[in-house]
Structure formats: C-alpha cells, structure tokens
Amino acid sequence: MAAPVTGWQAGAMASSTSGSGGTTATSPSPTTSPAPSSTASPSASGDARSEAGGSASGASAELAALAEAVARRRNFAIISHPDAGKTTLTEKLLLYGGAIQQAGAVKAKGEQRKVTSDWMELEKQRGISITSTVLQFDYAGSTINLLDTPGHQDFSEDTYRTLAAADNAVMLEDAAKGLEPQTRKLFEVCRLRRIPIFTFINKMDRPGRDPLELLDEIEQELGLACWPVNWPIGSGDRFRGVIDRRSHAVILFQRAERGRASEEKVLSVEEARSSGAVEPELLEAALEELELLEGAGAELDLERVHAGELSPVFFGSAMTNFGVRPFLDAFLELAQKPTPRASSAGAINPIGPGFSGFVFKLQANMDPRHRDRVAFVRVCSGRFEKDMTVQHARTGKAIRLSRPQKLFGQDREVVEDAYPGDVIGLNNPGMFAIGDTLYLGPKVEYEGIPCFSPEIFAWLRNPNPSAFKSFRKGVNELREEGAVQILYDTDQSKRDPILAAVGQLQLEVVQYRLENEYGVKTRLEPMGFTVARWVSGGWPALESVGRIFNCKPVRDAWDRPVLLFKNDWNLNQLQEDHPELELSTVAPVVSGVEPITL
C-alpha cells in the first residue's frame, strides 16, 4: 500500500450606532504620521532602529501564531438526503468532541433531550433541521467548525450558501439507499466549488446494499473516485466493526448506554482471529474484500482529495456510535485546512496580516426574547479581534464590531478573537446582506453568493391591514436572511409580495415564523408556476423582444426582471420564439445596490 501523500493543494476558488446590536458604523478617518525630524540624535536613531527591529519581530511572531492557528482548524459541512442521519451524525461528532455530554435522538420523546443543533421550535416539533447553524468544538488538538445545514430538500438553497463558507464536505449516505436526489444535487454544488468530499456510509447496523456496490455507484454516477479508509466487518445486525485500511487494525464496537460514546476494542488481525472476538466468517469476508480493493491499484493521494477528485470513504452507524470516532480521527488528518479564496484582489491567503471575511447567512430571532438578528461571517484571512473596526465593502463605511459571538445552536458567548476557518456571529441592525465582505487594509471583495431558481410561487396575503407594519418588518427580515426569495408584481399598485421557494415547507416556515415571531397571520395563494428564469440583459433586453406569451414577468428584490412559467414546455417555446433573449437559472450577484423593501 502506498504511503499517503503529505502535500495539500490550496483550493483557491474562486456614525450611526445600534443601541442593542453593539455594531457601530463610522466614517473612515484618515491617519497622519508626524514628519521625521532632521535633528535626530544618534541615540534617537539607535532607538528607532531598535523599535523597528522589535516591531518586525513582533509582526513575525504574530504571523507565526496565525499560521499555527490556521493549521489547527478544520471546517466542514454535511450534505445528505433527508433521513440519511445527518442530525444524528452531527450530534455524535459533538459527543466525541466533548462539546456535549449526551446526544439526543432526532425525534425527542419523553425526557430525552432535544437535538442540540436544532434551535427553532418547529425543528424540534418535526424532528428535522430547517435552518443552518454553526457548531465549534475542540478535538485532539484541532478546532473544528461544523457548519450544520438543513437536511430537508426544501431548504437546499440555505445549504448552497453554507457550502460557500465550507472548506470540506462530508457526503452522508444511507447504506440501504445509496445515492439519493438531494445528495446528487448538493454534490454538484461541491464540485463547482472544488470542495474536498469525505463519504460516510451510514446505517451499517441495518440491512443494506453491498459495500462494493455502493462504491461503484458513486464512481459511476458521480465520476468521483473512492478510497475506503476503513472497511466494514459484517452488516445489519451482524455489523461488528471496521478494519482500518492503512494500519490494518481491527476496530470492534460494543453498544454503550444510549446517547453515550460506544466502547471500542482495537486488535491486530491475528489477535482478532485468535481471540474469537469476532465471527471468523465475517472477518475473513472483510479481509478478502480488502484484498480486492488493494488489487485495484488505487492510492490515497491527498492532492486529489483536496481537489475534489478522490473521496475517502468511511463506514459506520451514527445512531449506535459505531465508526464515528475513527472517522473523526482520519478526517482531521486528511481534511483540507483553510485555503486561499478568490476575490477582487486575487486569491487571498488566510495567513495574511489583514483581516477579511464574508457574510454567508443571516438569521432573525434566534433568541425571540431579544428579537435579535445575527449575521454569520466566515473569517477568511488574518486575525479577527473583538471591538475591531473594519471596512464594509458594499457601503464603504467603517463598522466597529463590539459584540462578536460564537454560536452553538441557540447558545452563544462573546468571542475575543477568531481565525480563518472560524465562523462568528455579528449583531445585525440591518446593515449586512448575504455576500457582504468585511476587511482591513487594501479593499477586497469576495465572490458573491447567487440566488438559485425557485420552483414554487404563491401570493402572501395579509388579511389584517392593522398588522401591516409587523407584516412588512417580518417579510423584509426573512428575505434578508434568505429564508425565501421575494418577488413583486410589475404593477406596483399590487403590494402583496410573491414568495418564491424551492419547496413547500419553505412557505410553511415563513408563515409559521410570521405568526410566532412577528404576530401576523397570513394566507397563501398558489400561483401555478413551476419555473423561473432571470433575464440576463435586464429590462432593456426584455422590452426589446416586445410582447411575450405564456409567462408572467415579475421583479425580484433588486428590481431585475424574472419570468415565471407554468412548465418547461412554455419555457422552451419562448426560447424558440426569441432565441436572442438570454435567460439564466441563477440570479447574477449584485454588489453595491440596496434591495427593494416591502
């Protein structure tokens, strides 16, 4: 077996104060330096040289500390189809990382705890994740940032945005079902961003498909080469453990008390044979399959892993804790550290003197008692410090960040500093938008996060005119955080917004939150459209083709034309009639333009 490659590939991808938020915007103030004195004494010159040397030494020490902090960080998101066990795996990783003492079941019953990563009441009621959050914990000398994403396919756009902040992705599969539609869709997003993908085949304690068949499906259908880091011993009710492919250690699992870490026994192959710790036929079958894998000639190449071309594969069961710790240990060894990111100033190295980061998510009312609004910022370069004043690229304003927070589900604490790969929460009194860049030093602006094509459209009616103020506030804030896209009729006398979403559950959540967080009951009226396309050339391009049929022109929040179609046939018909009209499934990124509000 070839030794693992040690190199890694940098995947370059691309004055008003809020009384409650603690975020202050000020006008940039120029700094002046005193003119050098022409009568400086020799001793003064020596002092200056000493100070310069000390300054250089201090800067070097700061960069060394920054490099060490970056090397310790691992950042990842989990992608999966609903019910593959994403929330369960998330909690078990937190359990092994010591972030929680006991994991709760996905659907809590009786005295069981609610899922740590799910904070919204609707999530707890339905036993699903429908928002993104950030979970940071330390394990084996590393700091891990787990970007928890919605598991339900109706919230895939929230997952797209979160993947923009991830350095690695864990693709979670059900051993019985293999690849599923949502997994395929999210994999394509990872491929576009060249994100390294680690595969965890879950639910091995239940009847499932042959492991070799599952690997072949990934390679054939996704074009992603696989390298199993461990191999299962048995499956279903005879799943006993795994064989580590690199060390050839046999790791056997024993069930532990519910919600606790499983007990593991590590043996050599010969010890496993002689001790009778596992049924001989299961062990020999697993070893034979490993021989087949070795004969295939594939090697574990970290450059290919970090380029998103080769996926390390793990087997286990999140519900029973089998295989979770071996996965976490290997992931820390193989995963990509925070990498350079594409920007208007070129690729930005994380180990640079100037802080920079971008907003990838907004969330309102995570703490309903305080009616707060939080902006999630991925730190990309330099060291972030509490109370630092940064530049806001979109508005050009200087903003003092006085209350940065580390979020753990709904819990939070004030942070003093953060490093590339970390995610911080900033109180948002309405000044941040998804995709905004914050920076120190020369101006830099990271690539924006586009809007994806929705598939369900409905008028949102407010039957109570006296509640219009709350209705307007709720709609605007939920649009800001990306809970749903908002469209408007081209007839500006029609003030009711159009909700545009990927799935029906998104619309239900908006109604639920408007009622529970803003005190407004609403009514939805479906519109009967299933396809949306942005007009690439804007309003002039749309006006140039004259009258169009079988579609409805509307405006998005940035006053760009969007065409709604009942089906793909109507879309194709328009494209045949007007081939000069360029349409896009993804909205272009907007910079420096304020969105329309209700």
PDB file of N, CA and C in Angstrom, residues 91 94 100 113-124 131-136 148 363-372 374 376 405-414 425 427 513 517:
ATOM      1  N   GLU A  91     -24.655  15.240  16.025  1.00  0.00           N
ATOM      2  CA  GLU A  91     -24.626  15.150  17.491  1.00  0.00           C
ATOM      3  C   GLU A  91     -23.572  14.171  17.988  1.00  0.00           C
ATOM      4  N   LEU A  94     -20.259  15.841  17.957  1.00  0.00           N
ATOM      5  CA  LEU A  94     -20.170  16.732  19.120  1.00  0.00           C
ATOM      6  C   LEU A  94     -19.916  15.928  20.394  1.00  0.00           C
ATOM      7  N   ILE A 100     -20.787  18.063  23.945  1.00  0.00           N
ATOM      8  CA  ILE A 100     -21.983  17.718  24.706  1.00  0.00           C
ATOM      9  C   ILE A 100     -21.701  16.432  25.459  1.00  0.00           C
ATOM     10  N   ARG A 113     -33.419  14.554  25.434  1.00  0.00           N
ATOM     11  CA  ARG A 113     -33.087  15.929  25.092  1.00  0.00           C
ATOM     12  C   ARG A 113     -33.418  16.229  23.647  1.00  0.00           C
ATOM     13  N   LYS A 114     -33.706  17.500  23.381  1.00  0.00           N
ATOM     14  CA  LYS A 114     -33.894  17.934  22.010  1.00  0.00           C
ATOM     15  C   LYS A 114     -32.543  17.944  21.302  1.00  0.00           C
ATOM     16  N   VAL A 115     -32.567  17.907  20.001  1.00  0.00           N
ATOM     17  CA  VAL A 115     -31.332  17.909  19.242  1.00  0.00           C
ATOM     18  C   VAL A 115     -30.591  19.218  19.454  1.00  0.00           C
ATOM     19  N   THR A 116     -29.314  19.136  19.824  1.00  0.00           N
ATOM     20  CA  THR A 116     -28.542  20.324  20.188  1.00  0.00           C
ATOM     21  C   THR A 116     -28.485  21.340  19.063  1.00  0.00           C
ATOM     22  N   SER A 117     -28.315  20.861  17.834  1.00  0.00           N
ATOM     23  CA  SER A 117     -28.101  21.790  16.729  1.00  0.00           C
ATOM     24  C   SER A 117     -29.388  22.411  16.234  1.00  0.00           C
ATOM     25  N   ASP A 118     -30.544  21.883  16.592  1.00  0.00           N
ATOM     26  CA  ASP A 118     -31.820  22.445  16.162  1.00  0.00           C
ATOM     27  C   ASP A 118     -32.330  23.395  17.230  1.00  0.00           C
ATOM     28  N   TRP A 119     -32.544  24.677  16.856  1.00  0.00           N
ATOM     29  CA  TRP A 119     -32.944  25.676  17.853  1.00  0.00           C
ATOM     30  C   TRP A 119     -34.356  26.160  17.631  1.00  0.00           C
ATOM     31  N   MET A 120     -34.876  26.105  16.417  1.00  0.00           N
ATOM     32  CA  MET A 120     -36.213  26.622  16.162  1.00  0.00           C
ATOM     33  C   MET A 120     -37.266  25.626  16.655  1.00  0.00           C
ATOM     34  N   GLU A 121     -38.332  26.144  17.274  1.00  0.00           N
ATOM     35  CA  GLU A 121     -39.357  25.275  17.839  1.00  0.00           C
ATOM     36  C   GLU A 121     -39.934  24.333  16.790  1.00  0.00           C
ATOM     37  N   LEU A 122     -40.097  24.810  15.566  1.00  0.00           N
ATOM     38  CA  LEU A 122     -40.646  23.962  14.509  1.00  0.00           C
ATOM     39  C   LEU A 122     -39.712  22.797  14.204  1.00  0.00           C
ATOM     40  N   GLU A 123     -38.399  23.009  14.312  1.00  0.00           N
ATOM     41  CA  GLU A 123     -37.448  21.924  14.098  1.00  0.00           C
ATOM     42  C   GLU A 123     -37.640  20.838  15.162  1.00  0.00           C
ATOM     43  N   LYS A 124     -37.833  21.272  16.404  1.00  0.00           N
ATOM     44  CA  LYS A 124     -37.990  20.307  17.484  1.00  0.00           C
ATOM     45  C   LYS A 124     -39.301  19.543  17.348  1.00  0.00           C
ATOM     46  N   THR A 131     -32.825  25.030   9.406  1.00  0.00           N
ATOM     47  CA  THR A 131     -32.000  26.235   9.379  1.00  0.00           C
ATOM     48  C   THR A 131     -30.538  25.807   9.456  1.00  0.00           C
ATOM     49  N   SER A 132     -29.666  26.729   9.139  1.00  0.00           N
ATOM     50  CA  SER A 132     -28.237  26.483   9.296  1.00  0.00           C
ATOM     51  C   SER A 132     -27.767  27.084  10.605  1.00  0.00           C
ATOM     52  N   THR A 133     -26.820  26.433  11.237  1.00  0.00           N
ATOM     53  CA  THR A 133     -26.201  26.983  12.424  1.00  0.00           C
ATOM     54  C   THR A 133     -24.738  26.575  12.406  1.00  0.00           C
ATOM     55  N   VAL A 134     -23.983  27.009  13.395  1.00  0.00           N
ATOM     56  CA  VAL A 134     -22.554  26.734  13.436  1.00  0.00           C
ATOM     57  C   VAL A 134     -22.209  26.110  14.778  1.00  0.00           C
ATOM     58  N   LEU A 135     -21.405  25.057  14.754  1.00  0.00           N
ATOM     59  CA  LEU A 135     -21.043  24.339  15.959  1.00  0.00           C
ATOM     60  C   LEU A 135     -19.523  24.212  15.983  1.00  0.00           C
ATOM     61  N   GLN A 136     -18.889  24.836  16.975  1.00  0.00           N
ATOM     62  CA  GLN A 136     -17.427  24.770  17.072  1.00  0.00           C
ATOM     63  C   GLN A 136     -17.033  23.983  18.306  1.00  0.00           C
ATOM     64  N   ASP A 148     -23.586  23.296  10.334  1.00  0.00           N
ATOM     65  CA  ASP A 148     -24.782  22.446  10.277  1.00  0.00           C
ATOM     66  C   ASP A 148     -25.763  23.042   9.283  1.00  0.00           C
ATOM     67  N   GLN A 363     -29.725  35.460  10.103  1.00  0.00           N
ATOM     68  CA  GLN A 363     -30.793  34.760  10.823  1.00  0.00           C
ATOM     69  C   GLN A 363     -31.449  35.732  11.786  1.00  0.00           C
ATOM     70  N   ALA A 364     -32.768  35.813  11.727  1.00  0.00           N
ATOM     71  CA  ALA A 364     -33.523  36.674  12.643  1.00  0.00           C
ATOM     72  C   ALA A 364     -34.115  35.843  13.768  1.00  0.00           C
ATOM     73  N   ASN A 365     -34.187  36.449  14.935  1.00  0.00           N
ATOM     74  CA  ASN A 365     -34.934  35.893  16.069  1.00  0.00           C
ATOM     75  C   ASN A 365     -34.430  34.533  16.540  1.00  0.00           C
ATOM     76  N   MET A 366     -33.107  34.323  16.541  1.00  0.00           N
ATOM     77  CA  MET A 366     -32.588  33.107  17.153  1.00  0.00           C
ATOM     78  C   MET A 366     -32.870  33.115  18.649  1.00  0.00           C
ATOM     79  N   ASP A 367     -32.944  34.316  19.234  1.00  0.00           N
ATOM     80  CA  ASP A 367     -33.374  34.466  20.623  1.00  0.00           C
ATOM     81  C   ASP A 367     -34.621  35.343  20.613  1.00  0.00           C
ATOM     82  N   PRO A 368     -35.830  34.755  20.578  1.00  0.00           N
ATOM     83  CA  PRO A 368     -37.053  35.542  20.455  1.00  0.00           C
ATOM     84  C   PRO A 368     -37.238  36.565  21.571  1.00  0.00           C
ATOM     85  N   ARG A 369     -36.600  36.334  22.723  1.00  0.00           N
ATOM     86  CA  ARG A 369     -36.752  37.283  23.838  1.00  0.00           C
ATOM     87  C   ARG A 369     -36.127  38.625  23.501  1.00  0.00           C
ATOM     88  N   HIS A 370     -35.112  38.628  22.643  1.00  0.00           N
ATOM     89  CA  HIS A 370     -34.401  39.863  22.334  1.00  0.00           C
ATOM     90  C   HIS A 370     -34.625  40.319  20.899  1.00  0.00           C
ATOM     91  N   ARG A 371     -35.397  39.562  20.107  1.00  0.00           N
ATOM     92  CA  ARG A 371     -35.701  39.931  18.725  1.00  0.00           C
ATOM     93  C   ARG A 371     -34.414  40.252  17.970  1.00  0.00           C
ATOM     94  N   ASP A 372     -33.401  39.404  18.144  1.00  0.00           N
ATOM     95  CA  ASP A 372     -32.101  39.700  17.563  1.00  0.00           C
ATOM     96  C   ASP A 372     -32.021  39.284  16.099  1.00  0.00           C
ATOM     97  N   VAL A 374     -28.834  38.094  13.489  1.00  0.00           N
ATOM     98  CA  VAL A 374     -27.431  37.679  13.510  1.00  0.00           C
ATOM     99  C   VAL A 374     -26.926  37.489  12.087  1.00  0.00           C
ATOM    100  N   PHE A 376     -23.900  35.699  10.063  1.00  0.00           N
ATOM    101  CA  PHE A 376     -22.835  34.712  10.182  1.00  0.00           C
ATOM    102  C   PHE A 376     -21.705  35.110   9.227  1.00  0.00           C
ATOM    103  N   GLN A 405     -19.965  37.034  18.473  1.00  0.00           N
ATOM    104  CA  GLN A 405     -20.435  35.885  19.245  1.00  0.00           C
ATOM    105  C   GLN A 405     -20.008  34.584  18.597  1.00  0.00           C
ATOM    106  N   LYS A 406     -19.748  33.608  19.437  1.00  0.00           N
ATOM    107  CA  LYS A 406     -19.599  32.232  18.983  1.00  0.00           C
ATOM    108  C   LYS A 406     -20.921  31.534  19.255  1.00  0.00           C
ATOM    109  N   LEU A 407     -21.480  30.906  18.230  1.00  0.00           N
ATOM    110  CA  LEU A 407     -22.805  30.317  18.368  1.00  0.00           C
ATOM    111  C   LEU A 407     -22.704  28.806  18.424  1.00  0.00           C
ATOM    112  N   PHE A 408     -23.499  28.233  19.290  1.00  0.00           N
ATOM    113  CA  PHE A 408     -23.560  26.777  19.404  1.00  0.00           C
ATOM    114  C   PHE A 408     -25.035  26.431  19.490  1.00  0.00           C
ATOM    115  N   GLY A 409     -25.661  26.178  18.308  1.00  0.00           N
ATOM    116  CA  GLY A 409     -27.110  26.068  18.282  1.00  0.00           C
ATOM    117  C   GLY A 409     -27.684  27.417  18.677  1.00  0.00           C
ATOM    118  N   GLN A 410     -28.519  27.440  19.717  1.00  0.00           N
ATOM    119  CA  GLN A 410     -29.100  28.692  20.193  1.00  0.00           C
ATOM    120  C   GLN A 410     -28.221  29.360  21.240  1.00  0.00           C
ATOM    121  N   ASP A 411     -27.276  28.603  21.815  1.00  0.00           N
ATOM    122  CA  ASP A 411     -26.401  29.164  22.830  1.00  0.00           C
ATOM    123  C   ASP A 411     -25.339  30.028  22.164  1.00  0.00           C
ATOM    124  N   ARG A 412     -24.848  31.002  22.899  1.00  0.00           N
ATOM    125  CA  ARG A 412     -23.823  31.875  22.349  1.00  0.00           C
ATOM    126  C   ARG A 412     -22.971  32.453  23.470  1.00  0.00           C
ATOM    127  N   GLU A 413     -21.772  32.849  23.094  1.00  0.00           N
ATOM    128  CA  GLU A 413     -20.895  33.529  24.028  1.00  0.00           C
ATOM    129  C   GLU A 413     -20.056  34.530  23.246  1.00  0.00           C
ATOM    130  N   VAL A 414     -19.642  35.629  23.931  1.00  0.00           N
ATOM    131  CA  VAL A 414     -18.844  36.653  23.274  1.00  0.00           C
ATOM    132  C   VAL A 414     -17.441  36.100  23.030  1.00  0.00           C
ATOM    133  N   GLY A 425     -20.686  35.229  14.829  1.00  0.00           N
ATOM    134  CA  GLY A 425     -21.991  35.855  14.680  1.00  0.00           C
ATOM    135  C   GLY A 425     -21.908  37.318  15.060  1.00  0.00           C
ATOM    136  N   ASN A 427     -24.108  40.935  15.575  1.00  0.00           N
ATOM    137  CA  ASN A 427     -25.431  41.537  15.669  1.00  0.00           C
ATOM    138  C   ASN A 427     -25.647  42.410  14.435  1.00  0.00           C
ATOM    139  N   ARG A 513     -43.206  31.477  11.052  1.00  0.00           N
ATOM    140  CA  ARG A 513     -42.369  32.474  11.714  1.00  0.00           C
ATOM    141  C   ARG A 513     -43.043  33.845  11.740  1.00  0.00           C
ATOM    142  N   GLU A 517     -43.162  34.855  15.446  1.00  0.00           N
ATOM    143  CA  GLU A 517     -42.113  35.813  15.766  1.00  0.00           C
ATOM    144  C   GLU A 517     -42.546  37.253  15.543  1.00  0.00           C
TER     145      GLU A 517
END
